[in-house]
Amino acid sequence: MTEKDYTHVSTIRVRYSETDQMGVVYYANYLDWFEVARTEFCRLMGVPYSKWEEDGLILPVVESHCRYKHPARYDDQIQLWCRIADVKIYTVTFEYRLLRASDYKLIAEGWTKHGCTDCKGRLYKKEHPFYKWIVSRAEAKTEGERRK
């Protein structure tokens, strides 16, 4: 996958508090950045995550993976690329690529898989309120890839 396969990019700047004693970004912060990318992706695609929750869809992370490629350091500007990778009735998977903006070096990539639950934590057994919206966003990218 390359950035052309992704549908959305956000930008953040590494804060001092996000670095460790060695001067590089602490590993767990990358998962926080995945959340920023996912939240902004949904907002820019037309439905902020808060609307999903208002309408009864909660997306807890049930699996995550991050592969660290190069270190990010204090004050680096980071591009957070996000896309929908897979959609099922019960789950949705987002993929991420994090690049240092100054040289476009890939610093990390990964994915998060989310269960589709109601407000009480019960897994949806049929189409949830945003299922068709998520599928249409994933299919739009798939159609674009077929045309290339």
mmCIF file with all atom_site columns, C-alpha atoms in Angstrom:
data_model
loop_
_atom_site.group_PDB
_atom_site.id
_atom_site.type_symbol
_atom_site.label_atom_id
_atom_site.label_alt_id
_atom_site.label_comp_id
_atom_site.label_asym_id
_atom_site.label_entity_id
_atom_site.label_seq_id
_atom_site.pdbx_PDB_ins_code
_atom_site.Cartn_x
_atom_site.Cartn_y
_atom_site.Cartn_z
_atom_site.occupancy
_atom_site.B_iso_or_equiv
_atom_site.pdbx_formal_charge
_atom_site.auth_seq_id
_atom_site.auth_comp_id
_atom_site.auth_asym_id
_atom_site.auth_atom_id
_atom_site.pdbx_PDB_model_num
ATOM 1   C CA . MET A 1 1   ? 0.000   0.000  0.000   1.00 0.00 ? 1   MET A CA 1
ATOM 2   C CA . THR A 1 2   ? 1.078   3.540  -0.706  1.00 0.00 ? 2   THR A CA 1
ATOM 3   C CA . GLU A 1 3   ? -0.459  6.875  0.175   1.00 0.00 ? 3   GLU A CA 1
ATOM 4   C CA . LYS A 1 4   ? -2.350  6.944  -3.167  1.00 0.00 ? 4   LYS A CA 1
ATOM 5   C CA . ASP A 1 5   ? -4.389  3.985  -1.850  1.00 0.00 ? 5   ASP A CA 1
ATOM 6   C CA . TYR A 1 6   ? -5.606  6.021  1.114   1.00 0.00 ? 6   TYR A CA 1
ATOM 7   C CA . THR A 1 7   ? -8.574  8.365  1.157   1.00 0.00 ? 7   THR A CA 1
ATOM 8   C CA . HIS A 1 8   ? -7.693  10.837 3.886   1.00 0.00 ? 8   HIS A CA 1
ATOM 9   C CA . VAL A 1 9   ? -4.726  12.556 5.498   1.00 0.00 ? 9   VAL A CA 1
ATOM 10  C CA . SER A 1 10  ? -4.488  14.619 8.706   1.00 0.00 ? 10  SER A CA 1
ATOM 11  C CA . THR A 1 11  ? -1.409  16.357 10.016  1.00 0.00 ? 11  THR A CA 1
ATOM 12  C CA . ILE A 1 12  ? -0.110  16.633 13.572  1.00 0.00 ? 12  ILE A CA 1
ATOM 13  C CA . ARG A 1 13  ? 3.103   17.921 15.137  1.00 0.00 ? 13  ARG A CA 1
ATOM 14  C CA . VAL A 1 14  ? 4.952   15.821 17.718  1.00 0.00 ? 14  VAL A CA 1
ATOM 15  C CA . ARG A 1 15  ? 4.707   17.390 21.169  1.00 0.00 ? 15  ARG A CA 1
ATOM 16  C CA . TYR A 1 16  ? 7.504   17.158 23.704  1.00 0.00 ? 16  TYR A CA 1
ATOM 17  C CA . SER A 1 17  ? 5.241   15.187 26.054  1.00 0.00 ? 17  SER A CA 1
ATOM 18  C CA . GLU A 1 18  ? 4.907   12.456 23.404  1.00 0.00 ? 18  GLU A CA 1
ATOM 19  C CA . THR A 1 19  ? 8.626   11.641 23.425  1.00 0.00 ? 19  THR A CA 1
ATOM 20  C CA . ASP A 1 20  ? 10.519  9.288  25.717  1.00 0.00 ? 20  ASP A CA 1
ATOM 21  C CA . GLN A 1 21  ? 13.892  9.566  27.459  1.00 0.00 ? 21  GLN A CA 1
ATOM 22  C CA . MET A 1 22  ? 15.645  8.649  24.196  1.00 0.00 ? 22  MET A CA 1
ATOM 23  C CA . GLY A 1 23  ? 14.061  11.609 22.418  1.00 0.00 ? 23  GLY A CA 1
ATOM 24  C CA . VAL A 1 24  ? 11.791  9.585  20.152  1.00 0.00 ? 24  VAL A CA 1
ATOM 25  C CA . VAL A 1 25  ? 8.018   9.240  20.202  1.00 0.00 ? 25  VAL A CA 1
ATOM 26  C CA . TYR A 1 26  ? 6.894   6.740  22.829  1.00 0.00 ? 26  TYR A CA 1
ATOM 27  C CA . TYR A 1 27  ? 5.510   3.656  21.073  1.00 0.00 ? 27  TYR A CA 1
ATOM 28  C CA . ALA A 1 28  ? 1.965   3.825  22.494  1.00 0.00 ? 28  ALA A CA 1
ATOM 29  C CA . ASN A 1 29  ? 1.430   7.304  21.058  1.00 0.00 ? 29  ASN A CA 1
ATOM 30  C CA . TYR A 1 30  ? 1.218   5.852  17.565  1.00 0.00 ? 30  TYR A CA 1
ATOM 31  C CA . LEU A 1 31  ? -2.067  4.184  18.525  1.00 0.00 ? 31  LEU A CA 1
ATOM 32  C CA . ASP A 1 32  ? -3.332  7.568  19.753  1.00 0.00 ? 32  ASP A CA 1
ATOM 33  C CA . TRP A 1 33  ? -2.418  8.994  16.355  1.00 0.00 ? 33  TRP A CA 1
ATOM 34  C CA . PHE A 1 34  ? -4.344  6.177  14.671  1.00 0.00 ? 34  PHE A CA 1
ATOM 35  C CA . GLU A 1 35  ? -7.370  7.389  16.642  1.00 0.00 ? 35  GLU A CA 1
ATOM 36  C CA . VAL A 1 36  ? -6.817  10.980 15.491  1.00 0.00 ? 36  VAL A CA 1
ATOM 37  C CA . ALA A 1 37  ? -6.586  9.799  11.872  1.00 0.00 ? 37  ALA A CA 1
ATOM 38  C CA . ARG A 1 38  ? -9.742  7.668  12.190  1.00 0.00 ? 38  ARG A CA 1
ATOM 39  C CA . THR A 1 39  ? -11.749 10.405 13.905  1.00 0.00 ? 39  THR A CA 1
ATOM 40  C CA . GLU A 1 40  ? -10.777 13.031 11.337  1.00 0.00 ? 40  GLU A CA 1
ATOM 41  C CA . PHE A 1 41  ? -11.386 10.565 8.505   1.00 0.00 ? 41  PHE A CA 1
ATOM 42  C CA . CYS A 1 42  ? -14.992 10.069 9.669   1.00 0.00 ? 42  CYS A CA 1
ATOM 43  C CA . ARG A 1 43  ? -15.525 13.797 10.175  1.00 0.00 ? 43  ARG A CA 1
ATOM 44  C CA . LEU A 1 44  ? -14.209 14.706 6.731   1.00 0.00 ? 44  LEU A CA 1
ATOM 45  C CA . MET A 1 45  ? -16.213 11.899 5.115   1.00 0.00 ? 45  MET A CA 1
ATOM 46  C CA . GLY A 1 46  ? -19.357 13.569 6.461   1.00 0.00 ? 46  GLY A CA 1
ATOM 47  C CA . VAL A 1 47  ? -20.263 11.764 9.688   1.00 0.00 ? 47  VAL A CA 1
ATOM 48  C CA . PRO A 1 48  ? -18.287 12.642 12.836  1.00 0.00 ? 48  PRO A CA 1
ATOM 49  C CA . TYR A 1 49  ? -17.768 9.754  15.237  1.00 0.00 ? 49  TYR A CA 1
ATOM 50  C CA . SER A 1 50  ? -19.847 11.580 17.873  1.00 0.00 ? 50  SER A CA 1
ATOM 51  C CA . LYS A 1 51  ? -22.873 11.232 15.539  1.00 0.00 ? 51  LYS A CA 1
ATOM 52  C CA . TRP A 1 52  ? -22.320 7.467  15.361  1.00 0.00 ? 52  TRP A CA 1
ATOM 53  C CA . GLU A 1 53  ? -22.424 7.289  19.152  1.00 0.00 ? 53  GLU A CA 1
ATOM 54  C CA . GLU A 1 54  ? -25.532 9.502  19.328  1.00 0.00 ? 54  GLU A CA 1
ATOM 55  C CA . ASP A 1 55  ? -27.248 7.075  16.957  1.00 0.00 ? 55  ASP A CA 1
ATOM 56  C CA . GLY A 1 56  ? -26.244 4.024  18.986  1.00 0.00 ? 56  GLY A CA 1
ATOM 57  C CA . LEU A 1 57  ? -23.133 2.670  17.272  1.00 0.00 ? 57  LEU A CA 1
ATOM 58  C CA . ILE A 1 58  ? -20.014 2.198  19.383  1.00 0.00 ? 58  ILE A CA 1
ATOM 59  C CA . LEU A 1 59  ? -16.783 0.979  17.759  1.00 0.00 ? 59  LEU A CA 1
ATOM 60  C CA . PRO A 1 60  ? -14.490 -0.466 20.452  1.00 0.00 ? 60  PRO A CA 1
ATOM 61  C CA . VAL A 1 61  ? -11.034 -1.504 19.277  1.00 0.00 ? 61  VAL A CA 1
ATOM 62  C CA . VAL A 1 62  ? -10.851 -5.312 19.405  1.00 0.00 ? 62  VAL A CA 1
ATOM 63  C CA . GLU A 1 63  ? -7.471  -5.750 17.665  1.00 0.00 ? 63  GLU A CA 1
ATOM 64  C CA . SER A 1 64  ? -4.622  -3.447 16.703  1.00 0.00 ? 64  SER A CA 1
ATOM 65  C CA . HIS A 1 65  ? -1.266  -3.697 15.025  1.00 0.00 ? 65  HIS A CA 1
ATOM 66  C CA . CYS A 1 66  ? 1.525   -1.176 14.500  1.00 0.00 ? 66  CYS A CA 1
ATOM 67  C CA . ARG A 1 67  ? 4.817   -1.723 12.705  1.00 0.00 ? 67  ARG A CA 1
ATOM 68  C CA . TYR A 1 68  ? 7.424   0.897  13.547  1.00 0.00 ? 68  TYR A CA 1
ATOM 69  C CA . LYS A 1 69  ? 9.691   1.762  10.611  1.00 0.00 ? 69  LYS A CA 1
ATOM 70  C CA . HIS A 1 70  ? 11.603  4.939  11.543  1.00 0.00 ? 70  HIS A CA 1
ATOM 71  C CA . PRO A 1 71  ? 11.625  7.135  14.654  1.00 0.00 ? 71  PRO A CA 1
ATOM 72  C CA . ALA A 1 72  ? 9.580   10.295 14.977  1.00 0.00 ? 72  ALA A CA 1
ATOM 73  C CA . ARG A 1 73  ? 11.028  13.041 17.146  1.00 0.00 ? 73  ARG A CA 1
ATOM 74  C CA . TYR A 1 74  ? 9.913   16.183 18.944  1.00 0.00 ? 74  TYR A CA 1
ATOM 75  C CA . ASP A 1 75  ? 8.505   18.855 16.595  1.00 0.00 ? 75  ASP A CA 1
ATOM 76  C CA . ASP A 1 76  ? 8.355   16.552 13.558  1.00 0.00 ? 76  ASP A CA 1
ATOM 77  C CA . GLN A 1 77  ? 5.250   17.154 11.490  1.00 0.00 ? 77  GLN A CA 1
ATOM 78  C CA . ILE A 1 78  ? 3.497   13.842 10.852  1.00 0.00 ? 78  ILE A CA 1
ATOM 79  C CA . GLN A 1 79  ? 0.991   12.999 8.124   1.00 0.00 ? 79  GLN A CA 1
ATOM 80  C CA . LEU A 1 80  ? -1.659  10.529 9.313   1.00 0.00 ? 80  LEU A CA 1
ATOM 81  C CA . TRP A 1 81  ? -3.109  8.610  6.360   1.00 0.00 ? 81  TRP A CA 1
ATOM 82  C CA . CYS A 1 82  ? -6.292  6.593  6.942   1.00 0.00 ? 82  CYS A CA 1
ATOM 83  C CA . ARG A 1 83  ? -8.612  4.379  4.936   1.00 0.00 ? 83  ARG A CA 1
ATOM 84  C CA . ILE A 1 84  ? -11.302 1.752  5.458   1.00 0.00 ? 84  ILE A CA 1
ATOM 85  C CA . ALA A 1 85  ? -9.679  -1.593 4.717   1.00 0.00 ? 85  ALA A CA 1
ATOM 86  C CA . ASP A 1 86  ? -12.443 -4.098 5.480   1.00 0.00 ? 86  ASP A CA 1
ATOM 87  C CA . VAL A 1 87  ? -16.113 -4.042 6.434   1.00 0.00 ? 87  VAL A CA 1
ATOM 88  C CA . LYS A 1 88  ? -18.224 -6.829 7.868   1.00 0.00 ? 88  LYS A CA 1
ATOM 89  C CA . ILE A 1 89  ? -21.561 -6.721 9.699   1.00 0.00 ? 89  ILE A CA 1
ATOM 90  C CA . TYR A 1 90  ? -19.744 -7.181 13.043  1.00 0.00 ? 90  TYR A CA 1
ATOM 91  C CA . THR A 1 91  ? -16.487 -5.323 12.377  1.00 0.00 ? 91  THR A CA 1
ATOM 92  C CA . VAL A 1 92  ? -14.750 -2.543 10.478  1.00 0.00 ? 92  VAL A CA 1
ATOM 93  C CA . THR A 1 93  ? -10.994 -2.343 9.950   1.00 0.00 ? 93  THR A CA 1
ATOM 94  C CA . PHE A 1 94  ? -9.111  0.904  9.358   1.00 0.00 ? 94  PHE A CA 1
ATOM 95  C CA . GLU A 1 95  ? -5.556  1.025  7.992   1.00 0.00 ? 95  GLU A CA 1
ATOM 96  C CA . TYR A 1 96  ? -3.011  3.759  8.676   1.00 0.00 ? 96  TYR A CA 1
ATOM 97  C CA . ARG A 1 97  ? 0.296   5.041  7.322   1.00 0.00 ? 97  ARG A CA 1
ATOM 98  C CA . LEU A 1 98  ? 2.238   7.682  9.250   1.00 0.00 ? 98  LEU A CA 1
ATOM 99  C CA . LEU A 1 99  ? 4.813   9.714  7.314   1.00 0.00 ? 99  LEU A CA 1
ATOM 100 C CA . ARG A 1 100 ? 7.244   12.382 8.426   1.00 0.00 ? 100 ARG A CA 1
ATOM 101 C CA . ALA A 1 101 ? 6.157   15.413 6.378   1.00 0.00 ? 101 ALA A CA 1
ATOM 102 C CA . SER A 1 102 ? 9.662   16.825 5.875   1.00 0.00 ? 102 SER A CA 1
ATOM 103 C CA . ASP A 1 103 ? 10.975  13.839 3.903   1.00 0.00 ? 103 ASP A CA 1
ATOM 104 C CA . TYR A 1 104 ? 7.909   11.584 3.448   1.00 0.00 ? 104 TYR A CA 1
ATOM 105 C CA . LYS A 1 105 ? 9.702   8.801  5.320   1.00 0.00 ? 105 LYS A CA 1
ATOM 106 C CA . LEU A 1 106 ? 7.322   6.079  6.478   1.00 0.00 ? 106 LEU A CA 1
ATOM 107 C CA . ILE A 1 107 ? 7.571   6.045  10.261  1.00 0.00 ? 107 ILE A CA 1
ATOM 108 C CA . ALA A 1 108 ? 4.804   3.564  11.079  1.00 0.00 ? 108 ALA A CA 1
ATOM 109 C CA . GLU A 1 109 ? 1.921   1.656  9.559   1.00 0.00 ? 109 GLU A CA 1
ATOM 110 C CA . GLY A 1 110 ? -0.803  -0.478 11.015  1.00 0.00 ? 110 GLY A CA 1
ATOM 111 C CA . TRP A 1 111 ? -4.469  -1.167 11.463  1.00 0.00 ? 111 TRP A CA 1
ATOM 112 C CA . THR A 1 112 ? -7.240  -1.244 14.030  1.00 0.00 ? 112 THR A CA 1
ATOM 113 C CA . LYS A 1 113 ? -10.193 -3.607 13.950  1.00 0.00 ? 113 LYS A CA 1
ATOM 114 C CA . HIS A 1 114 ? -13.376 -2.432 15.652  1.00 0.00 ? 114 HIS A CA 1
ATOM 115 C CA . GLY A 1 115 ? -16.381 -4.355 16.869  1.00 0.00 ? 115 GLY A CA 1
ATOM 116 C CA . CYS A 1 116 ? -19.746 -2.839 15.956  1.00 0.00 ? 116 CYS A CA 1
ATOM 117 C CA . THR A 1 117 ? -21.748 -2.691 19.187  1.00 0.00 ? 117 THR A CA 1
ATOM 118 C CA . ASP A 1 118 ? -24.734 -0.895 20.581  1.00 0.00 ? 118 ASP A CA 1
ATOM 119 C CA . CYS A 1 119 ? -24.513 1.432  23.610  1.00 0.00 ? 119 CYS A CA 1
ATOM 120 C CA . LYS A 1 120 ? -24.695 -1.553 25.967  1.00 0.00 ? 120 LYS A CA 1
ATOM 121 C CA . GLY A 1 121 ? -21.767 -3.306 24.320  1.00 0.00 ? 121 GLY A CA 1
ATOM 122 C CA . ARG A 1 122 ? -23.855 -5.897 22.481  1.00 0.00 ? 122 ARG A CA 1
ATOM 123 C CA . LEU A 1 123 ? -22.494 -6.910 19.089  1.00 0.00 ? 123 LEU A CA 1
ATOM 124 C CA . TYR A 1 124 ? -24.741 -6.003 16.167  1.00 0.00 ? 124 TYR A CA 1
ATOM 125 C CA . LYS A 1 125 ? -26.015 -9.193 14.518  1.00 0.00 ? 125 LYS A CA 1
ATOM 126 C CA . LYS A 1 126 ? -27.499 -7.314 11.550  1.00 0.00 ? 126 LYS A CA 1
ATOM 127 C CA . GLU A 1 127 ? -26.757 -4.087 9.731   1.00 0.00 ? 127 GLU A CA 1
ATOM 128 C CA . HIS A 1 128 ? -26.025 -1.314 12.205  1.00 0.00 ? 128 HIS A CA 1
ATOM 129 C CA . PRO A 1 129 ? -27.089 2.306  11.601  1.00 0.00 ? 129 PRO A CA 1
ATOM 130 C CA . PHE A 1 130 ? -23.936 3.227  9.633   1.00 0.00 ? 130 PHE A CA 1
ATOM 131 C CA . TYR A 1 131 ? -23.221 -0.056 7.863   1.00 0.00 ? 131 TYR A CA 1
ATOM 132 C CA . LYS A 1 132 ? -24.270 1.173  4.414   1.00 0.00 ? 132 LYS A CA 1
ATOM 133 C CA . TRP A 1 133 ? -22.338 4.423  4.899   1.00 0.00 ? 133 TRP A CA 1
ATOM 134 C CA . ILE A 1 134 ? -19.141 2.538  5.788   1.00 0.00 ? 134 ILE A CA 1
ATOM 135 C CA . VAL A 1 135 ? -19.580 0.074  2.912   1.00 0.00 ? 135 VAL A CA 1
ATOM 136 C CA . SER A 1 136 ? -20.146 2.908  0.421   1.00 0.00 ? 136 SER A CA 1
ATOM 137 C CA . ARG A 1 137 ? -16.908 4.611  1.538   1.00 0.00 ? 137 ARG A CA 1
ATOM 138 C CA . ALA A 1 138 ? -14.960 1.359  1.259   1.00 0.00 ? 138 ALA A CA 1
ATOM 139 C CA . GLU A 1 139 ? -16.530 0.525  -2.133  1.00 0.00 ? 139 GLU A CA 1
ATOM 140 C CA . ALA A 1 140 ? -15.858 4.015  -3.510  1.00 0.00 ? 140 ALA A CA 1
ATOM 141 C CA . LYS A 1 141 ? -12.149 3.465  -2.928  1.00 0.00 ? 141 LYS A CA 1
ATOM 142 C CA . THR A 1 142 ? -12.317 -0.046 -4.370  1.00 0.00 ? 142 THR A CA 1
ATOM 143 C CA . GLU A 1 143 ? -14.011 1.288  -7.509  1.00 0.00 ? 143 GLU A CA 1
ATOM 144 C CA . GLY A 1 144 ? -11.318 3.943  -7.829  1.00 0.00 ? 144 GLY A CA 1
ATOM 145 C CA . GLU A 1 145 ? -8.619  1.279  -7.571  1.00 0.00 ? 145 GLU A CA 1
ATOM 146 C CA . ARG A 1 146 ? -10.284 -0.775 -10.333 1.00 0.00 ? 146 ARG A CA 1
ATOM 147 C CA . ARG A 1 147 ? -10.267 2.215  -12.696 1.00 0.00 ? 147 ARG A CA 1
ATOM 148 C CA . LYS A 1 148 ? -6.493  2.730  -12.398 1.00 0.00 ? 148 LYS A CA 1
#
